[in-house]
Amino acid sequence: MKKLVVFTGAGISVESGLPTFRGTDGLWEGHRIEDVATPEAWQRNPELVQRFYNKRRSDCIAALPNKAHYKLAELQNHYDVQIITQNIDDLHERAGSNKVLHLHGQIRKSQSSINPNLIYNITGDKIEMGTFCELGSQLRPHVVWFGEAVPNMEEASKMAQQADLFVVIGTSLQVYPAANLIYETKPDCKLFLIDPNADQYTVPPVVVKIAEKASRGVNYLAKLITE
Ligand code: NAD
């Protein structure tokens, strides 16, 4: 089977009711990124950061996968599909995708605030202040904040290098190093970009731009690559 690698961002979950980060106001659910999604924010005000992600977590649990997530899972009947996602939600998994690599962590897990390798499943939708890892430090959301290393980047690069088809969906390609993946593919790899704002993004001319929302765009792509 040919390898189809799909790189997704917040845009794929918009039709599930989960907003992207860079809305027109430049805020994420009313907050500046620096106040909720950096190690400094956690140092300054861990309660605020914990509350912010507790709300994101309950929103994710309440959300349902949309047609784009389901169509990508269906493509596993035709291709060896590997999803690489910047999203912290679990909508790809819940739609049935079997191979999902999370670059920026998973909202439904917690991690030690002194050892990022100590990761735990969360029961319920909250991490309470005062719950500790086995080393005795406060548990924090298992997400990669701005300014932190992206531990799965090397694995993602290898996947991109092996792709026969590489599809980018719903990302502004502004978050590095993830945005570089498109440049790591083989010379004969077929490249696609699905995003309603695709026309505004600068990508190599060989990239086929599908300027649609994720559900329509993935449906169109699926026809194109399975017929
Ligand atoms: P971004 O906000 O930079 O870009 C979102 C992109 O989605 C834009 O290009 C926009 O044009 C596009 N878009 C909007 N509506 C769409 C639709 N219906 N269908 C397809 N595309 C649509 O998002 P990003 O580049 O993914 O930002 C990265 C960070 O945001 C990630 O690290 C992630 O951790 C975090 N984040 C995750 C979630 C989530 O897990 N659902 C939500 C918000 C932010």
PDB file of C-alpha atoms and ligand atoms in Angstrom:
ATOM      1  CA  MET A   1       0.000   0.000   0.000  1.00  0.00           C
ATOM      2  CA  LYS A   2       1.145   3.527  -0.738  1.00  0.00           C
ATOM      3  CA  LYS A   3       1.934   5.789   2.198  1.00  0.00           C
ATOM      4  CA  LEU A   4      -0.448   8.702   2.735  1.00  0.00           C
ATOM      5  CA  VAL A   5       0.814  11.078   5.413  1.00  0.00           C
ATOM      6  CA  VAL A   6      -1.686  13.673   6.627  1.00  0.00           C
ATOM      7  CA  PHE A   7      -0.523  16.670   8.645  1.00  0.00           C
ATOM      8  CA  THR A   8      -3.410  18.364  10.454  1.00  0.00           C
ATOM      9  CA  GLY A   9      -3.849  21.575  12.437  1.00  0.00           C
ATOM     10  CA  ALA A  10      -6.607  23.209  14.423  1.00  0.00           C
ATOM     11  CA  GLY A  11      -8.629  23.894  11.236  1.00  0.00           C
ATOM     12  CA  ILE A  12      -9.697  20.257  10.856  1.00  0.00           C
ATOM     13  CA  SER A  13     -11.546  20.398  14.176  1.00  0.00           C
ATOM     14  CA  VAL A  14     -13.344  23.714  13.512  1.00  0.00           C
ATOM     15  CA  GLU A  15     -16.390  21.920  12.070  1.00  0.00           C
ATOM     16  CA  SER A  16     -16.510  19.908  15.312  1.00  0.00           C
ATOM     17  CA  GLY A  17     -16.948  23.210  17.185  1.00  0.00           C
ATOM     18  CA  LEU A  18     -13.353  23.591  18.452  1.00  0.00           C
ATOM     19  CA  PRO A  19     -12.008  26.999  17.430  1.00  0.00           C
ATOM     20  CA  THR A  20      -8.482  27.637  16.105  1.00  0.00           C
ATOM     21  CA  PHE A  21      -5.986  29.693  17.957  1.00  0.00           C
ATOM     22  CA  ARG A  22      -5.483  32.614  15.672  1.00  0.00           C
ATOM     23  CA  GLY A  23      -9.008  33.891  15.327  1.00  0.00           C
ATOM     24  CA  THR A  24      -9.567  37.343  13.930  1.00  0.00           C
ATOM     25  CA  ASP A  25      -8.870  38.818  17.384  1.00  0.00           C
ATOM     26  CA  GLY A  26      -5.515  36.994  17.696  1.00  0.00           C
ATOM     27  CA  LEU A  27      -6.674  35.404  20.955  1.00  0.00           C
ATOM     28  CA  TRP A  28      -7.312  31.761  21.929  1.00  0.00           C
ATOM     29  CA  GLU A  29     -10.740  31.664  23.575  1.00  0.00           C
ATOM     30  CA  GLY A  30     -10.227  35.211  24.846  1.00  0.00           C
ATOM     31  CA  HIS A  31      -6.661  34.717  26.118  1.00  0.00           C
ATOM     32  CA  ARG A  32      -3.302  35.869  24.809  1.00  0.00           C
ATOM     33  CA  ILE A  33      -1.082  32.881  23.940  1.00  0.00           C
ATOM     34  CA  GLU A  34       1.633  34.223  26.283  1.00  0.00           C
ATOM     35  CA  ASP A  35      -0.799  34.098  29.215  1.00  0.00           C
ATOM     36  CA  VAL A  36      -1.848  30.461  28.841  1.00  0.00           C
ATOM     37  CA  ALA A  37       0.412  28.476  26.528  1.00  0.00           C
ATOM     38  CA  THR A  38       4.010  29.113  27.627  1.00  0.00           C
ATOM     39  CA  PRO A  39       6.199  27.781  30.470  1.00  0.00           C
ATOM     40  CA  GLU A  40       6.395  31.377  31.777  1.00  0.00           C
ATOM     41  CA  ALA A  41       2.601  31.560  32.021  1.00  0.00           C
ATOM     42  CA  TRP A  42       2.663  28.345  34.109  1.00  0.00           C
ATOM     43  CA  GLN A  43       5.341  29.843  36.408  1.00  0.00           C
ATOM     44  CA  ARG A  44       3.365  33.077  36.815  1.00  0.00           C
ATOM     45  CA  ASN A  45      -0.143  31.731  37.224  1.00  0.00           C
ATOM     46  CA  PRO A  46      -0.543  27.936  37.206  1.00  0.00           C
ATOM     47  CA  GLU A  47      -4.166  28.164  38.395  1.00  0.00           C
ATOM     48  CA  LEU A  48      -5.160  30.217  35.321  1.00  0.00           C
ATOM     49  CA  VAL A  49      -3.318  27.853  32.949  1.00  0.00           C
ATOM     50  CA  GLN A  50      -4.869  24.802  34.606  1.00  0.00           C
ATOM     51  CA  ARG A  51      -8.376  26.349  34.392  1.00  0.00           C
ATOM     52  CA  PHE A  52      -7.835  27.256  30.748  1.00  0.00           C
ATOM     53  CA  TYR A  53      -6.843  23.694  29.757  1.00  0.00           C
ATOM     54  CA  ASN A  54      -9.527  22.134  31.980  1.00  0.00           C
ATOM     55  CA  LYS A  55     -12.066  24.043  29.865  1.00  0.00           C
ATOM     56  CA  ARG A  56     -10.344  23.043  26.598  1.00  0.00           C
ATOM     57  CA  ARG A  57     -10.463  19.424  27.828  1.00  0.00           C
ATOM     58  CA  SER A  58     -14.178  19.470  28.614  1.00  0.00           C
ATOM     59  CA  ASP A  59     -14.834  21.095  25.201  1.00  0.00           C
ATOM     60  CA  CYS A  60     -12.809  18.336  23.478  1.00  0.00           C
ATOM     61  CA  ILE A  61     -14.638  15.580  25.323  1.00  0.00           C
ATOM     62  CA  ALA A  62     -17.987  17.094  24.331  1.00  0.00           C
ATOM     63  CA  ALA A  63     -16.967  17.534  20.658  1.00  0.00           C
ATOM     64  CA  LEU A  64     -17.552  14.857  18.023  1.00  0.00           C
ATOM     65  CA  PRO A  65     -15.365  13.980  15.043  1.00  0.00           C
ATOM     66  CA  ASN A  66     -16.605  15.566  11.801  1.00  0.00           C
ATOM     67  CA  LYS A  67     -16.803  14.309   8.217  1.00  0.00           C
ATOM     68  CA  ALA A  68     -13.162  15.157   7.548  1.00  0.00           C
ATOM     69  CA  HIS A  69     -11.929  13.007  10.451  1.00  0.00           C
ATOM     70  CA  TYR A  70     -14.181  10.128   9.338  1.00  0.00           C
ATOM     71  CA  LYS A  71     -13.178  10.360   5.674  1.00  0.00           C
ATOM     72  CA  LEU A  72      -9.488  10.199   6.614  1.00  0.00           C
ATOM     73  CA  ALA A  73     -10.185   7.053   8.657  1.00  0.00           C
ATOM     74  CA  GLU A  74     -11.969   5.552   5.626  1.00  0.00           C
ATOM     75  CA  LEU A  75      -8.918   6.192   3.460  1.00  0.00           C
ATOM     76  CA  GLN A  76      -7.160   3.463   5.484  1.00  0.00           C
ATOM     77  CA  ASN A  77      -8.969   1.022   3.160  1.00  0.00           C
ATOM     78  CA  HIS A  78      -6.928   2.403   0.253  1.00  0.00           C
ATOM     79  CA  TYR A  79      -3.686   3.678   1.750  1.00  0.00           C
ATOM     80  CA  ASP A  80      -1.298   3.148   4.633  1.00  0.00           C
ATOM     81  CA  VAL A  81      -2.453   6.326   6.387  1.00  0.00           C
ATOM     82  CA  GLN A  82      -0.298   8.050   8.999  1.00  0.00           C
ATOM     83  CA  ILE A  83      -1.769  11.121  10.685  1.00  0.00           C
ATOM     84  CA  ILE A  84       0.600  13.683  12.185  1.00  0.00           C
ATOM     85  CA  THR A  85      -1.446  16.215  14.122  1.00  0.00           C
ATOM     86  CA  GLN A  86      -0.687  19.473  15.879  1.00  0.00           C
ATOM     87  CA  ASN A  87      -4.003  19.105  17.644  1.00  0.00           C
ATOM     88  CA  ILE A  88      -4.313  18.188  21.272  1.00  0.00           C
ATOM     89  CA  ASP A  89      -7.834  16.794  20.792  1.00  0.00           C
ATOM     90  CA  ASP A  90      -8.454  13.075  20.138  1.00  0.00           C
ATOM     91  CA  LEU A  91     -10.945  13.393  17.265  1.00  0.00           C
ATOM     92  CA  HIS A  92      -8.781  11.477  14.753  1.00  0.00           C
ATOM     93  CA  GLU A  93      -8.612   8.485  17.110  1.00  0.00           C
ATOM     94  CA  ARG A  94     -12.334   8.665  17.859  1.00  0.00           C
ATOM     95  CA  ALA A  95     -13.101   8.680  14.112  1.00  0.00           C
ATOM     96  CA  GLY A  96     -11.121   5.437  13.714  1.00  0.00           C
ATOM     97  CA  SER A  97      -7.676   6.503  12.510  1.00  0.00           C
ATOM     98  CA  ASN A  98      -5.238   3.865  13.760  1.00  0.00           C
ATOM     99  CA  LYS A  99      -1.924   5.653  13.353  1.00  0.00           C
ATOM    100  CA  VAL A 100      -1.896   9.113  14.937  1.00  0.00           C
ATOM    101  CA  LEU A 101       1.233  10.949  16.068  1.00  0.00           C
ATOM    102  CA  HIS A 102       0.567  13.997  18.266  1.00  0.00           C
ATOM    103  CA  LEU A 103       3.214  16.681  17.880  1.00  0.00           C
ATOM    104  CA  HIS A 104       1.898  19.053  20.529  1.00  0.00           C
ATOM    105  CA  GLY A 105       0.624  16.620  23.136  1.00  0.00           C
ATOM    106  CA  GLN A 106      -2.772  15.300  24.168  1.00  0.00           C
ATOM    107  CA  ILE A 107      -5.252  17.248  26.257  1.00  0.00           C
ATOM    108  CA  ARG A 108      -6.678  14.087  27.833  1.00  0.00           C
ATOM    109  CA  LYS A 109      -3.342  13.307  29.489  1.00  0.00           C
ATOM    110  CA  SER A 110      -1.379  14.991  32.270  1.00  0.00           C
ATOM    111  CA  GLN A 111       2.349  15.169  32.862  1.00  0.00           C
ATOM    112  CA  SER A 112       4.700  15.833  35.722  1.00  0.00           C
ATOM    113  CA  SER A 113       5.822  19.467  35.881  1.00  0.00           C
ATOM    114  CA  ILE A 114       9.405  18.380  36.634  1.00  0.00           C
ATOM    115  CA  ASN A 115       9.784  15.335  34.346  1.00  0.00           C
ATOM    116  CA  PRO A 116       7.975  15.530  30.966  1.00  0.00           C
ATOM    117  CA  ASN A 117       8.410  11.762  30.489  1.00  0.00           C
ATOM    118  CA  LEU A 118       5.998  11.000  33.334  1.00  0.00           C
ATOM    119  CA  ILE A 119       2.640  11.012  31.520  1.00  0.00           C
ATOM    120  CA  TYR A 120      -0.725   9.861  32.904  1.00  0.00           C
ATOM    121  CA  ASN A 121      -4.272   9.364  31.620  1.00  0.00           C
ATOM    122  CA  ILE A 122      -6.794  11.724  33.164  1.00  0.00           C
ATOM    123  CA  THR A 123      -9.988  10.304  34.566  1.00  0.00           C
ATOM    124  CA  GLY A 124     -12.756  12.871  34.227  1.00  0.00           C
ATOM    125  CA  ASP A 125     -12.110  16.236  32.626  1.00  0.00           C
ATOM    126  CA  LYS A 126     -10.006  18.123  35.192  1.00  0.00           C
ATOM    127  CA  ILE A 127      -6.514  18.253  36.577  1.00  0.00           C
ATOM    128  CA  GLU A 128      -6.951  19.664  40.080  1.00  0.00           C
ATOM    129  CA  MET A 129      -4.278  21.853  41.674  1.00  0.00           C
ATOM    130  CA  GLY A 130      -2.794  19.734  44.453  1.00  0.00           C
ATOM    131  CA  THR A 131      -2.626  16.480  42.455  1.00  0.00           C
ATOM    132  CA  PHE A 132       0.911  15.292  42.103  1.00  0.00           C
ATOM    133  CA  CYS A 133       3.074  12.988  40.003  1.00  0.00           C
ATOM    134  CA  GLU A 134       4.997  10.148  41.647  1.00  0.00           C
ATOM    135  CA  LEU A 135       7.913  12.535  42.236  1.00  0.00           C
ATOM    136  CA  GLY A 136       5.650  14.877  44.182  1.00  0.00           C
ATOM    137  CA  SER A 137       5.337  17.700  41.639  1.00  0.00           C
ATOM    138  CA  GLN A 138       2.065  19.290  40.464  1.00  0.00           C
ATOM    139  CA  LEU A 139       0.490  17.644  37.414  1.00  0.00           C
ATOM    140  CA  ARG A 140       0.147  19.923  34.351  1.00  0.00           C
ATOM    141  CA  PRO A 141      -1.530  19.389  30.966  1.00  0.00           C
ATOM    142  CA  HIS A 142       0.385  17.086  28.585  1.00  0.00           C
ATOM    143  CA  VAL A 143       0.724  19.734  25.898  1.00  0.00           C
ATOM    144  CA  VAL A 144       3.764  21.282  24.240  1.00  0.00           C
ATOM    145  CA  TRP A 145       3.822  24.991  25.023  1.00  0.00           C
ATOM    146  CA  PHE A 146       5.415  27.688  22.897  1.00  0.00           C
ATOM    147  CA  GLY A 147       9.114  27.701  23.666  1.00  0.00           C
ATOM    148  CA  GLU A 148       9.219  23.999  24.601  1.00  0.00           C
ATOM    149  CA  ALA A 149      10.899  21.240  22.570  1.00  0.00           C
ATOM    150  CA  VAL A 150       8.727  19.068  20.309  1.00  0.00           C
ATOM    151  CA  PRO A 151       9.814  15.534  21.267  1.00  0.00           C
ATOM    152  CA  ASN A 152       8.024  13.782  18.374  1.00  0.00           C
ATOM    153  CA  MET A 153       9.506  16.022  15.673  1.00  0.00           C
ATOM    154  CA  GLU A 154      12.199  13.573  14.580  1.00  0.00           C
ATOM    155  CA  GLU A 155       9.666  10.762  14.158  1.00  0.00           C
ATOM    156  CA  ALA A 156       7.375  13.114  12.199  1.00  0.00           C
ATOM    157  CA  SER A 157      10.265  14.045   9.878  1.00  0.00           C
ATOM    158  CA  LYS A 158      10.926  10.358   9.139  1.00  0.00           C
ATOM    159  CA  MET A 159       7.243   9.853   8.323  1.00  0.00           C
ATOM    160  CA  ALA A 160       7.209  12.862   5.984  1.00  0.00           C
ATOM    161  CA  GLN A 161      10.315  11.547   4.205  1.00  0.00           C
ATOM    162  CA  GLN A 162       8.580   8.221   3.490  1.00  0.00           C
ATOM    163  CA  ALA A 163       5.314   9.687   2.167  1.00  0.00           C
ATOM    164  CA  ASP A 164       4.065   8.948  -1.360  1.00  0.00           C
ATOM    165  CA  LEU A 165       1.320  11.507  -0.794  1.00  0.00           C
ATOM    166  CA  PHE A 166       1.517  14.280   1.815  1.00  0.00           C
ATOM    167  CA  VAL A 167      -1.603  16.256   2.697  1.00  0.00           C
ATOM    168  CA  VAL A 168      -1.716  19.348   4.925  1.00  0.00           C
ATOM    169  CA  ILE A 169      -5.130  20.214   6.397  1.00  0.00           C
ATOM    170  CA  GLY A 170      -6.224  23.247   8.411  1.00  0.00           C
ATOM    171  CA  THR A 171      -2.987  24.770   9.526  1.00  0.00           C
ATOM    172  CA  SER A 172      -1.614  28.221   8.904  1.00  0.00           C
ATOM    173  CA  LEU A 173       1.885  26.641   8.663  1.00  0.00           C
ATOM    174  CA  GLN A 174       3.167  29.271  11.086  1.00  0.00           C
ATOM    175  CA  VAL A 175       4.186  27.031  13.972  1.00  0.00           C
ATOM    176  CA  TYR A 176       7.776  25.813  13.567  1.00  0.00           C
ATOM    177  CA  PRO A 177       9.414  23.328  13.403  1.00  0.00           C
ATOM    178  CA  ALA A 178       6.235  21.492  12.361  1.00  0.00           C
ATOM    179  CA  ALA A 179       5.610  23.761   9.374  1.00  0.00           C
ATOM    180  CA  ASN A 180       8.874  22.534   7.812  1.00  0.00           C
ATOM    181  CA  LEU A 181       7.538  19.004   7.274  1.00  0.00           C
ATOM    182  CA  ILE A 182       6.214  19.838   3.818  1.00  0.00           C
ATOM    183  CA  TYR A 183       9.807  20.551   2.699  1.00  0.00           C
ATOM    184  CA  GLU A 184      11.105  17.195   3.913  1.00  0.00           C
ATOM    185  CA  THR A 185       9.127  15.016   1.502  1.00  0.00           C
ATOM    186  CA  LYS A 186      10.635  13.025  -1.406  1.00  0.00           C
ATOM    187  CA  PRO A 187      10.956  14.823  -4.764  1.00  0.00           C
ATOM    188  CA  ASP A 188       8.222  12.645  -6.332  1.00  0.00           C
ATOM    189  CA  CYS A 189       5.805  12.907  -3.376  1.00  0.00           C
ATOM    190  CA  LYS A 190       2.384  14.326  -4.320  1.00  0.00           C
ATOM    191  CA  LEU A 191       1.522  17.328  -2.130  1.00  0.00           C
ATOM    192  CA  PHE A 192      -1.881  18.813  -1.229  1.00  0.00           C
ATOM    193  CA  LEU A 193      -3.017  21.682   1.013  1.00  0.00           C
ATOM    194  CA  ILE A 194      -6.642  21.830   2.200  1.00  0.00           C
ATOM    195  CA  ASP A 195      -7.533  25.087   3.944  1.00  0.00           C
ATOM    196  CA  PRO A 196     -10.187  27.729   3.231  1.00  0.00           C
ATOM    197  CA  ASN A 197      -7.335  30.271   3.191  1.00  0.00           C
ATOM    198  CA  ALA A 198      -4.984  28.111   1.104  1.00  0.00           C
ATOM    199  CA  ASP A 199      -4.625  30.810  -1.544  1.00  0.00           C
ATOM    200  CA  GLN A 200      -2.984  33.143   1.001  1.00  0.00           C
ATOM    201  CA  TYR A 201      -0.245  30.683   1.973  1.00  0.00           C
ATOM    202  CA  THR A 202       3.140  30.511   0.293  1.00  0.00           C
ATOM    203  CA  VAL A 203       4.035  26.910  -0.479  1.00  0.00           C
ATOM    204  CA  PRO A 204       6.067  25.283  -3.273  1.00  0.00           C
ATOM    205  CA  PRO A 205       4.245  25.538  -6.637  1.00  0.00           C
ATOM    206  CA  VAL A 206       3.883  21.724  -6.875  1.00  0.00           C
ATOM    207  CA  VAL A 207       1.436  21.772  -3.937  1.00  0.00           C
ATOM    208  CA  VAL A 208      -2.161  21.290  -5.108  1.00  0.00           C
ATOM    209  CA  LYS A 209      -4.233  23.840  -3.171  1.00  0.00           C
ATOM    210  CA  ILE A 210      -7.813  22.912  -2.259  1.00  0.00           C
ATOM    211  CA  ALA A 211      -9.311  26.106  -0.841  1.00  0.00           C
ATOM    212  CA  GLU A 212     -12.195  24.511   1.069  1.00  0.00           C
ATOM    213  CA  LYS A 213     -13.223  23.750   4.612  1.00  0.00           C
ATOM    214  CA  ALA A 214     -11.870  20.412   5.835  1.00  0.00           C
ATOM    215  CA  SER A 215     -15.023  18.303   5.280  1.00  0.00           C
ATOM    216  CA  ARG A 216     -15.535  19.360   1.653  1.00  0.00           C
ATOM    217  CA  GLY A 217     -11.818  19.435   0.954  1.00  0.00           C
ATOM    218  CA  VAL A 218     -11.141  15.916   2.259  1.00  0.00           C
ATOM    219  CA  ASN A 219     -14.143  14.568   0.378  1.00  0.00           C
ATOM    220  CA  TYR A 220     -12.775  16.089  -2.838  1.00  0.00           C
ATOM    221  CA  LEU A 221      -9.286  14.766  -2.131  1.00  0.00           C
ATOM    222  CA  ALA A 222     -10.601  11.265  -1.403  1.00  0.00           C
ATOM    223  CA  LYS A 223     -12.291  11.168  -4.815  1.00  0.00           C
ATOM    224  CA  LEU A 224      -9.155  12.440  -6.488  1.00  0.00           C
ATOM    225  CA  ILE A 225      -6.830   9.831  -4.963  1.00  0.00           C
ATOM    226  CA  THR A 226      -9.096   6.767  -4.917  1.00  0.00           C
ATOM    227  CA  GLU A 227     -10.619   6.903  -8.402  1.00  0.00           C
TER     228      GLU A 227
HETATM  229  P1  NAD B   1      -3.859  28.012  13.328  1.00  0.00           P
HETATM  230  O1  NAD B   1      -4.864  28.679  14.155  1.00  0.00           O
HETATM  231  O2  NAD B   1      -2.561  28.632  13.167  1.00  0.00           O
HETATM  232  O3  NAD B   1      -4.429  27.738  11.877  1.00  0.00           O
HETATM  233  C1  NAD B   1      -5.676  27.234  11.703  1.00  0.00           C
HETATM  234  C2  NAD B   1      -5.908  27.071  10.216  1.00  0.00           C
HETATM  235  O4  NAD B   1      -7.178  26.467  10.071  1.00  0.00           O
HETATM  236  C3  NAD B   1      -5.908  28.356   9.414  1.00  0.00           C
HETATM  237  O5  NAD B   1      -5.038  28.218   8.317  1.00  0.00           O
HETATM  238  C4  NAD B   1      -7.357  28.482   8.938  1.00  0.00           C
HETATM  239  O6  NAD B   1      -7.448  29.048   7.645  1.00  0.00           O
HETATM  240  C5  NAD B   1      -7.785  27.025   8.926  1.00  0.00           C
HETATM  241  N1  NAD B   1      -9.210  26.773   9.026  1.00  0.00           N
HETATM  242  C6  NAD B   1     -10.177  27.510   9.613  1.00  0.00           C
HETATM  243  N2  NAD B   1     -11.369  26.908   9.490  1.00  0.00           N
HETATM  244  C7  NAD B   1     -11.152  25.748   8.798  1.00  0.00           C
HETATM  245  C8  NAD B   1     -11.988  24.675   8.354  1.00  0.00           C
HETATM  246  N3  NAD B   1     -13.296  24.648   8.608  1.00  0.00           N
HETATM  247  N4  NAD B   1     -11.412  23.652   7.682  1.00  0.00           N
HETATM  248  C9  NAD B   1     -10.078  23.644   7.420  1.00  0.00           C
HETATM  249  N5  NAD B   1      -9.249  24.638   7.824  1.00  0.00           N
HETATM  250  C10 NAD B   1      -9.778  25.667   8.510  1.00  0.00           C
HETATM  251  O7  NAD B   1      -3.764  26.527  13.853  1.00  0.00           O
HETATM  252  P2  NAD B   1      -2.537  25.644  13.938  1.00  0.00           P
HETATM  253  O8  NAD B   1      -1.525  26.036  12.914  1.00  0.00           O
HETATM  254  O9  NAD B   1      -3.035  24.285  14.017  1.00  0.00           O
HETATM  255  O10 NAD B   1      -1.993  26.133  15.378  1.00  0.00           O
HETATM  256  C11 NAD B   1      -1.209  25.327  16.022  1.00  0.00           C
HETATM  257  C12 NAD B   1      -1.567  25.129  17.474  1.00  0.00           C
HETATM  258  O11 NAD B   1      -2.872  25.328  17.929  1.00  0.00           O
HETATM  259  C13 NAD B   1      -1.378  23.677  17.687  1.00  0.00           C
HETATM  260  O12 NAD B   1      -0.150  23.588  18.293  1.00  0.00           O
HETATM  261  C14 NAD B   1      -2.412  23.155  18.629  1.00  0.00           C
HETATM  262  O13 NAD B   1      -1.788  22.614  19.767  1.00  0.00           O
HETATM  263  C15 NAD B   1      -3.185  24.363  18.979  1.00  0.00           C
HETATM  264  N6  NAD B   1      -4.652  24.190  18.946  1.00  0.00           N
HETATM  265  C16 NAD B   1      -5.213  22.951  18.907  1.00  0.00           C
HETATM  266  C17 NAD B   1      -6.610  22.820  18.825  1.00  0.00           C
HETATM  267  C18 NAD B   1      -7.215  21.436  18.814  1.00  0.00           C
HETATM  268  O14 NAD B   1      -6.622  20.499  19.318  1.00  0.00           O
HETATM  269  N7  NAD B   1      -8.402  21.261  18.212  1.00  0.00           N
HETATM  270  C19 NAD B   1      -7.389  23.955  18.741  1.00  0.00           C
HETATM  271  C20 NAD B   1      -6.764  25.229  18.796  1.00  0.00           C
HETATM  272  C21 NAD B   1      -5.391  25.326  18.885  1.00  0.00           C
END
